Amino acid sequence: MAATNILSEEEFSCPVCCDIFRDPVLLSCSHSVCKTCLQQFWETKGSQECPVCRKRSSRDDPPCNRALKNLCESFLASRIQRSSAGSEVLCSLHNEKLKVFCLEDQQPVCLVCQISKAHKTHDCCPVEEAVCDFKNKLKTSLESLQQHLKVLEEHKQVCEKTAAHIKYQARHTERQIKEEFEKIHQFLRVEEAARIAALKEEEEQKSHMMRRKIEEMSGEIASLSDQIRNTEKEMEAENIPFLLNVLSTLKQVHHTPKEHEKVSGALINVAKHLSNLKFRVWERMQYLFTSRWVLLSESWSS
């Protein structure tokens, strides 16, 4: 652990992504690269070259650099330990406490930075005041997200009730169709089956449409809920870590509510299945009986 404190963060950084190594692999030229970065580089380049020296790798699957991986893990663990131990973030230039927030550069600075050329003409405010202002902005954004979540949940309930009503309509209409066909002779069972099949098809189509809409809104609700939880967690952070991440957090919570169109034409067209049912069936019955009578007459005459 002591060795990792001596080395700088740059010595633990991947030359491709410039972040701390993740699963570093060792190339034949002795350079190390993140495994994922190397695979992406090779796919983009079209050849198995080292991203640093361009020397071609002799292996398709370079071995893991376990020593470097262990050092990186120790370095990250040390940094987390220092942070959790309550060590205060200091100015990287002057090693002073970050007391003020530069409104123009949107970053916390120390008192020496404030009077330096870089920030001398900039408007600054105390860190606590900046934290309060940003939290108020986040609170407003959170309230908007929470309101949108509420609207989505209410809309989902309406859709669920509509889906249930579709089921009810389908069952109720099916019973009505069967009652009508029970009054007709046995040979009309074929007509009954055809109409039931049409109803089932419409029910399936419209139920499928509602299921997709419900799933879509469930996804949006889950995403918004995660966003709200993450934002609330960020707001509980210490002042300086909070300010360092606040711009990214504000971008994440900025959300334009998606307008959901009202469900139209979702219900089953009951009239199509029931309108003039007896009349149309009677016409078919007349046609069937007439055709049979003609055939019988022709057979008798012959």
Tab-separated table of C-alpha atoms in Angstrom:
chain	number	residue	atom	x	y	z
A	1	MET	CA	0.000	0.000	0.000
A	2	ALA	CA	2.868	2.341	0.753
A	3	ALA	CA	4.292	1.879	-2.755
A	4	THR	CA	1.038	2.984	-4.353
A	5	ASN	CA	1.114	6.223	-2.374
A	6	ILE	CA	4.520	7.105	-3.868
A	7	LEU	CA	3.398	6.589	-7.473
A	8	SER	CA	1.163	9.153	-9.172
A	9	GLU	CA	-2.224	8.451	-10.698
A	10	GLU	CA	-0.751	8.881	-14.226
A	11	GLU	CA	1.397	5.782	-13.710
A	12	PHE	CA	-1.758	3.753	-13.082
A	13	SER	CA	-3.576	5.196	-16.129
A	14	CYS	CA	-4.277	3.310	-19.358
A	15	PRO	CA	-2.693	5.095	-22.370
A	16	VAL	CA	-5.915	4.641	-24.357
A	17	CYS	CA	-8.756	5.620	-22.005
A	18	CYS	CA	-6.504	7.640	-19.607
A	19	ASP	CA	-8.369	6.107	-16.663
A	20	ILE	CA	-7.113	3.734	-13.963
A	21	PHE	CA	-6.335	0.346	-15.558
A	22	ARG	CA	-9.195	-2.159	-15.641
A	23	ASP	CA	-8.043	-5.757	-16.319
A	24	PRO	CA	-4.666	-4.676	-17.809
A	25	VAL	CA	-3.040	-7.046	-20.314
A	26	LEU	CA	0.682	-7.191	-21.105
A	27	LEU	CA	1.699	-6.970	-24.776
A	28	SER	CA	4.847	-8.531	-26.235
A	29	CYS	CA	6.355	-5.007	-26.503
A	30	SER	CA	6.015	-4.681	-22.662
A	31	HIS	CA	3.290	-2.025	-22.850
A	32	SER	CA	0.100	-2.551	-20.825
A	33	VAL	CA	-3.427	-1.590	-21.874
A	34	CYS	CA	-6.932	-2.214	-20.527
A	35	LYS	CA	-8.271	-5.427	-22.051
A	36	THR	CA	-11.449	-3.737	-23.279
A	37	CYS	CA	-9.532	-0.741	-24.678
A	38	LEU	CA	-7.182	-3.063	-26.567
A	39	GLN	CA	-10.053	-5.061	-28.093
A	40	GLN	CA	-11.806	-1.876	-29.210
A	41	PHE	CA	-8.553	-0.467	-30.616
A	42	TRP	CA	-7.873	-3.643	-32.583
A	43	GLU	CA	-11.422	-3.706	-33.962
A	44	THR	CA	-11.153	-0.073	-35.070
A	45	LYS	CA	-7.618	-0.389	-36.426
A	46	GLY	CA	-8.175	-3.710	-38.166
A	47	SER	CA	-4.789	-5.023	-37.035
A	48	GLN	CA	-3.289	-6.255	-33.766
A	49	GLU	CA	-0.931	-3.361	-33.025
A	50	CYS	CA	0.168	-1.870	-29.718
A	51	PRO	CA	-1.714	1.430	-29.185
A	52	VAL	CA	1.486	2.996	-27.806
A	53	CYS	CA	4.373	1.894	-30.063
A	54	ARG	CA	2.378	0.356	-32.994
A	55	LYS	CA	4.382	-2.859	-32.742
A	56	ARG	CA	2.344	-5.878	-33.858
A	57	SER	CA	1.309	-8.188	-31.043
A	58	SER	CA	2.504	-11.777	-31.264
A	59	ARG	CA	-0.561	-13.070	-29.386
A	60	ASP	CA	-4.271	-12.821	-30.104
A	61	ASP	CA	-5.068	-13.006	-26.388
A	62	PRO	CA	-2.356	-11.192	-24.356
A	63	PRO	CA	-1.937	-12.354	-20.735
A	64	CYS	CA	-3.222	-10.380	-17.783
A	65	ASN	CA	-0.660	-8.088	-16.129
A	66	ARG	CA	-1.441	-9.304	-12.623
A	67	ALA	CA	1.217	-7.220	-10.903
A	68	LEU	CA	-0.132	-4.002	-12.437
A	69	LYS	CA	-3.710	-5.063	-11.736
A	70	ASN	CA	-2.893	-5.612	-8.041
A	71	LEU	CA	-1.149	-2.222	-7.831
A	72	CYS	CA	-4.168	-0.484	-9.408
A	73	GLU	CA	-6.551	-2.186	-7.008
A	74	SER	CA	-4.347	-1.145	-4.078
A	75	PHE	CA	-4.181	2.421	-5.396
A	76	LEU	CA	-7.984	2.631	-5.732
A	77	ALA	CA	-8.466	1.069	-2.295
A	78	SER	CA	-6.043	3.604	-0.792
A	79	ARG	CA	-7.855	6.497	-2.448
A	80	ILE	CA	-11.241	5.246	-1.233
A	81	GLN	CA	-9.836	4.757	2.267
A	82	ARG	CA	-8.495	8.322	2.356
A	83	SER	CA	-11.830	9.649	1.173
A	84	SER	CA	-13.873	7.608	3.669
A	85	ALA	CA	-11.556	8.614	6.486
A	86	GLY	CA	-12.782	12.144	6.048
A	87	SER	CA	-9.644	13.610	4.467
A	88	GLU	CA	-10.579	17.016	3.093
A	89	VAL	CA	-10.100	17.798	-0.592
A	90	LEU	CA	-7.347	20.393	-0.988
A	91	CYS	CA	-6.384	22.700	-3.855
A	92	SER	CA	-4.055	20.832	-6.222
A	93	LEU	CA	-2.061	24.032	-6.864
A	94	HIS	CA	-1.704	25.546	-3.382
A	95	ASN	CA	-2.609	22.655	-1.048
A	96	GLU	CA	-5.155	24.923	0.656
A	97	LYS	CA	-8.735	24.248	1.650
A	98	LEU	CA	-11.343	24.950	-1.026
A	99	LYS	CA	-13.277	27.763	0.621
A	100	VAL	CA	-14.968	29.587	-2.291
A	101	PHE	CA	-16.754	28.671	-5.499
A	102	CYS	CA	-15.877	30.381	-8.799
A	103	LEU	CA	-19.176	31.217	-10.521
A	104	GLU	CA	-17.537	31.786	-13.910
A	105	ASP	CA	-15.503	28.552	-14.020
A	106	GLN	CA	-18.103	26.626	-12.002
A	107	GLN	CA	-15.578	25.005	-9.666
A	108	PRO	CA	-14.456	25.257	-6.030
A	109	VAL	CA	-11.148	27.077	-5.457
A	110	CYS	CA	-8.983	28.074	-2.518
A	111	LEU	CA	-8.464	31.637	-1.235
A	112	VAL	CA	-5.089	31.856	-2.963
A	113	CYS	CA	-6.682	30.893	-6.295
A	114	GLN	CA	-9.319	33.574	-5.785
A	115	ILE	CA	-6.745	36.369	-5.729
A	116	SER	CA	-4.615	34.849	-8.485
A	117	LYS	CA	-4.693	35.998	-12.110
A	118	ALA	CA	-6.795	32.987	-13.112
A	119	HIS	CA	-9.734	33.987	-10.898
A	120	LYS	CA	-9.004	37.572	-9.844
A	121	THR	CA	-11.709	39.106	-12.058
A	122	HIS	CA	-14.236	36.313	-11.524
A	123	ASP	CA	-17.283	36.442	-9.286
A	124	CYS	CA	-16.999	34.009	-6.378
A	125	CYS	CA	-19.156	32.996	-3.435
A	126	PRO	CA	-18.661	30.854	-0.317
A	127	VAL	CA	-18.798	27.085	-0.868
A	128	GLU	CA	-21.780	26.766	1.472
A	129	GLU	CA	-23.721	29.358	-0.534
A	130	ALA	CA	-22.957	27.569	-3.822
A	131	VAL	CA	-24.040	24.257	-2.294
A	132	CYS	CA	-27.316	25.815	-1.189
A	133	ASP	CA	-27.970	27.318	-4.634
A	134	PHE	CA	-27.242	24.074	-6.493
A	135	LYS	CA	-29.327	22.044	-4.068
A	136	ASN	CA	-32.253	24.394	-4.665
A	137	LYS	CA	-31.847	23.880	-8.417
A	138	LEU	CA	-31.710	20.137	-7.950
A	139	LYS	CA	-34.739	20.279	-5.668
A	140	THR	CA	-36.728	22.058	-8.391
A	141	SER	CA	-35.633	19.488	-10.985
A	142	LEU	CA	-36.477	16.651	-8.603
A	143	GLU	CA	-39.950	18.043	-8.003
A	144	SER	CA	-40.518	18.137	-11.767
A	145	LEU	CA	-39.316	14.559	-12.138
A	146	GLN	CA	-41.450	13.397	-9.236
A	147	GLN	CA	-44.507	15.098	-10.721
A	148	HIS	CA	-43.841	13.455	-14.073
A	149	LEU	CA	-43.439	10.104	-12.318
A	150	LYS	CA	-46.817	10.600	-10.653
A	151	VAL	CA	-48.453	11.410	-14.004
A	152	LEU	CA	-46.883	8.330	-15.572
A	153	GLU	CA	-48.085	6.083	-12.759
A	154	GLU	CA	-51.611	7.475	-13.062
A	155	HIS	CA	-51.539	7.001	-16.838
A	156	LYS	CA	-50.316	3.442	-16.357
A	157	GLN	CA	-53.239	2.742	-14.023
A	158	VAL	CA	-55.635	4.035	-16.680
A	159	CYS	CA	-54.016	1.772	-19.269
A	160	GLU	CA	-54.192	-1.216	-16.934
A	161	LYS	CA	-57.895	-0.558	-16.350
A	162	THR	CA	-58.384	-0.221	-20.114
A	163	ALA	CA	-56.591	-3.514	-20.672
A	164	ALA	CA	-58.824	-5.165	-18.079
A	165	HIS	CA	-61.897	-3.645	-19.726
A	166	ILE	CA	-60.762	-5.024	-23.088
A	167	LYS	CA	-60.695	-8.476	-21.518
A	168	TYR	CA	-64.126	-7.898	-20.036
A	169	GLN	CA	-65.502	-6.668	-23.369
A	170	ALA	CA	-64.086	-9.673	-25.161
A	171	ARG	CA	-65.632	-12.129	-22.708
A	172	HIS	CA	-68.965	-10.269	-22.609
A	173	THR	CA	-69.178	-10.010	-26.413
A	174	GLU	CA	-68.247	-13.671	-26.731
A	175	ARG	CA	-71.155	-14.630	-24.473
A	176	GLN	CA	-73.541	-12.470	-26.529
A	177	ILE	CA	-72.387	-14.062	-29.767
A	178	LYS	CA	-72.853	-17.540	-28.308
A	179	GLU	CA	-76.335	-16.665	-27.032
A	180	GLU	CA	-77.344	-15.523	-30.531
A	181	PHE	CA	-75.940	-18.615	-32.172
A	182	GLU	CA	-77.654	-20.920	-29.664
A	183	LYS	CA	-80.967	-19.770	-31.159
A	184	ILE	CA	-79.886	-20.909	-34.619
A	185	HIS	CA	-79.675	-24.465	-35.958
A	186	GLN	CA	-76.561	-26.649	-35.363
A	187	PHE	CA	-75.135	-26.112	-38.853
A	188	LEU	CA	-74.517	-22.417	-37.985
A	189	ARG	CA	-71.706	-23.451	-35.628
A	190	VAL	CA	-69.247	-22.787	-38.441
A	191	GLU	CA	-70.427	-19.159	-38.640
A	192	GLU	CA	-70.171	-18.828	-34.894
A	193	ALA	CA	-66.605	-20.132	-34.874
A	194	ALA	CA	-65.621	-17.684	-37.615
A	195	ARG	CA	-66.986	-14.721	-35.685
A	196	ILE	CA	-65.355	-15.830	-32.427
A	197	ALA	CA	-62.031	-16.111	-34.259
A	198	ALA	CA	-62.394	-12.544	-35.583
A	199	LEU	CA	-63.127	-11.288	-32.092
A	200	LYS	CA	-60.105	-13.161	-30.679
A	201	GLU	CA	-57.880	-11.660	-33.343
A	202	GLU	CA	-59.019	-8.110	-32.548
A	203	GLU	CA	-58.664	-8.771	-28.844
A	204	GLU	CA	-55.131	-10.063	-29.302
A	205	GLN	CA	-54.122	-7.128	-31.492
A	206	LYS	CA	-55.472	-4.503	-29.107
A	207	SER	CA	-54.285	-6.313	-25.975
A	208	HIS	CA	-50.819	-6.555	-27.527
A	209	MET	CA	-50.908	-2.820	-28.252
A	210	MET	CA	-51.802	-2.056	-24.625
A	211	ARG	CA	-49.159	-4.470	-23.278
A	212	ARG	CA	-46.473	-2.688	-25.290
A	213	LYS	CA	-47.641	0.703	-24.032
A	214	ILE	CA	-47.699	-0.526	-20.414
A	215	GLU	CA	-44.216	-2.047	-20.781
A	216	GLU	CA	-42.915	1.209	-22.304
A	217	MET	CA	-44.271	3.268	-19.427
A	218	SER	CA	-43.004	0.725	-16.870
A	219	GLY	CA	-39.516	1.194	-18.356
A	220	GLU	CA	-39.824	4.984	-18.129
A	221	ILE	CA	-41.074	4.747	-14.542
A	222	ALA	CA	-38.174	2.479	-13.563
A	223	SER	CA	-35.677	4.804	-15.266
A	224	LEU	CA	-37.113	7.905	-13.572
A	225	SER	CA	-37.182	6.136	-10.191
A	226	ASP	CA	-33.495	5.194	-10.548
A	227	GLN	CA	-32.652	8.755	-11.603
A	228	ILE	CA	-34.466	10.193	-8.592
A	229	ARG	CA	-32.740	7.788	-6.182
A	230	ASN	CA	-29.308	8.542	-7.667
A	231	THR	CA	-29.913	12.301	-7.490
A	232	GLU	CA	-31.090	12.106	-3.883
A	233	LYS	CA	-27.959	10.105	-3.064
A	234	GLU	CA	-25.774	12.773	-4.722
A	235	MET	CA	-27.462	15.468	-2.627
A	236	GLU	CA	-26.388	13.651	0.549
A	237	ALA	CA	-22.688	13.848	-0.405
A	238	GLU	CA	-20.172	16.163	1.273
A	239	ASN	CA	-19.959	19.716	-0.069
A	240	ILE	CA	-16.858	19.470	-2.240
A	241	PRO	CA	-17.582	16.040	-3.775
A	242	PHE	CA	-21.113	17.294	-4.319
A	243	LEU	CA	-19.920	20.403	-6.169
A	244	LEU	CA	-17.449	18.409	-8.237
A	245	ASN	CA	-20.276	16.247	-9.557
A	246	VAL	CA	-23.168	18.710	-9.497
A	247	LEU	CA	-22.983	19.789	-13.157
A	248	SER	CA	-23.053	16.196	-14.307
A	249	THR	CA	-25.933	15.509	-11.915
A	250	LEU	CA	-27.879	18.515	-13.213
A	251	LYS	CA	-27.475	17.290	-16.775
A	252	GLN	CA	-28.734	13.864	-15.770
A	253	VAL	CA	-31.840	15.147	-14.010
A	254	HIS	CA	-32.723	17.549	-16.824
A	255	HIS	CA	-35.626	15.714	-18.397
A	256	THR	CA	-38.257	16.838	-20.831
A	257	PRO	CA	-41.444	14.911	-20.011
A	258	LYS	CA	-42.540	12.757	-22.886
A	259	GLU	CA	-46.049	13.512	-24.026
A	260	HIS	CA	-48.136	10.345	-24.079
A	261	GLU	CA	-50.994	10.369	-26.504
A	262	LYS	CA	-54.339	9.320	-25.158
A	263	VAL	CA	-55.259	5.777	-26.067
A	264	SER	CA	-57.724	6.007	-28.939
A	265	GLY	CA	-59.306	3.160	-30.837
A	266	ALA	CA	-58.015	0.723	-28.226
A	267	LEU	CA	-61.340	-0.814	-27.265
A	268	ILE	CA	-62.892	-3.662	-29.192
A	269	ASN	CA	-65.322	-2.644	-31.916
A	270	VAL	CA	-68.338	-4.392	-30.424
A	271	ALA	CA	-70.708	-3.017	-33.048
A	272	LYS	CA	-68.705	-4.673	-35.822
A	273	HIS	CA	-69.241	-8.081	-34.209
A	274	LEU	CA	-72.880	-7.669	-33.170
A	275	SER	CA	-74.495	-5.187	-35.573
A	276	ASN	CA	-77.245	-6.777	-37.710
A	277	LEU	CA	-76.015	-10.199	-36.677
A	278	LYS	CA	-79.335	-11.975	-37.077
A	279	PHE	CA	-80.101	-10.282	-40.413
A	280	ARG	CA	-76.769	-11.190	-41.986
A	281	VAL	CA	-76.902	-14.733	-40.643
A	282	TRP	CA	-80.470	-15.069	-41.888
A	283	GLU	CA	-79.321	-14.007	-45.362
A	284	ARG	CA	-76.685	-16.704	-45.299
A	285	MET	CA	-79.217	-19.230	-44.073
A	286	GLN	CA	-81.522	-18.292	-46.947
A	287	TYR	CA	-78.650	-18.695	-49.423
A	288	LEU	CA	-77.745	-22.097	-48.011
A	289	PHE	CA	-81.328	-23.329	-48.004
A	290	THR	CA	-81.943	-21.927	-51.520
A	291	SER	CA	-78.815	-23.614	-52.869
A	292	ARG	CA	-79.782	-26.892	-51.300
A	293	TRP	CA	-83.317	-26.623	-52.656
A	294	VAL	CA	-82.014	-25.989	-56.209
A	295	LEU	CA	-79.720	-28.989	-55.980
A	296	LEU	CA	-82.542	-31.170	-54.687
A	297	SER	CA	-84.868	-29.943	-57.453
A	298	GLU	CA	-82.279	-30.700	-60.126
A	299	SER	CA	-81.663	-34.160	-58.725
A	300	TRP	CA	-85.395	-34.885	-58.638
A	301	SER	CA	-85.940	-33.663	-62.202
A	302	SER	CA	-83.115	-35.795	-63.520
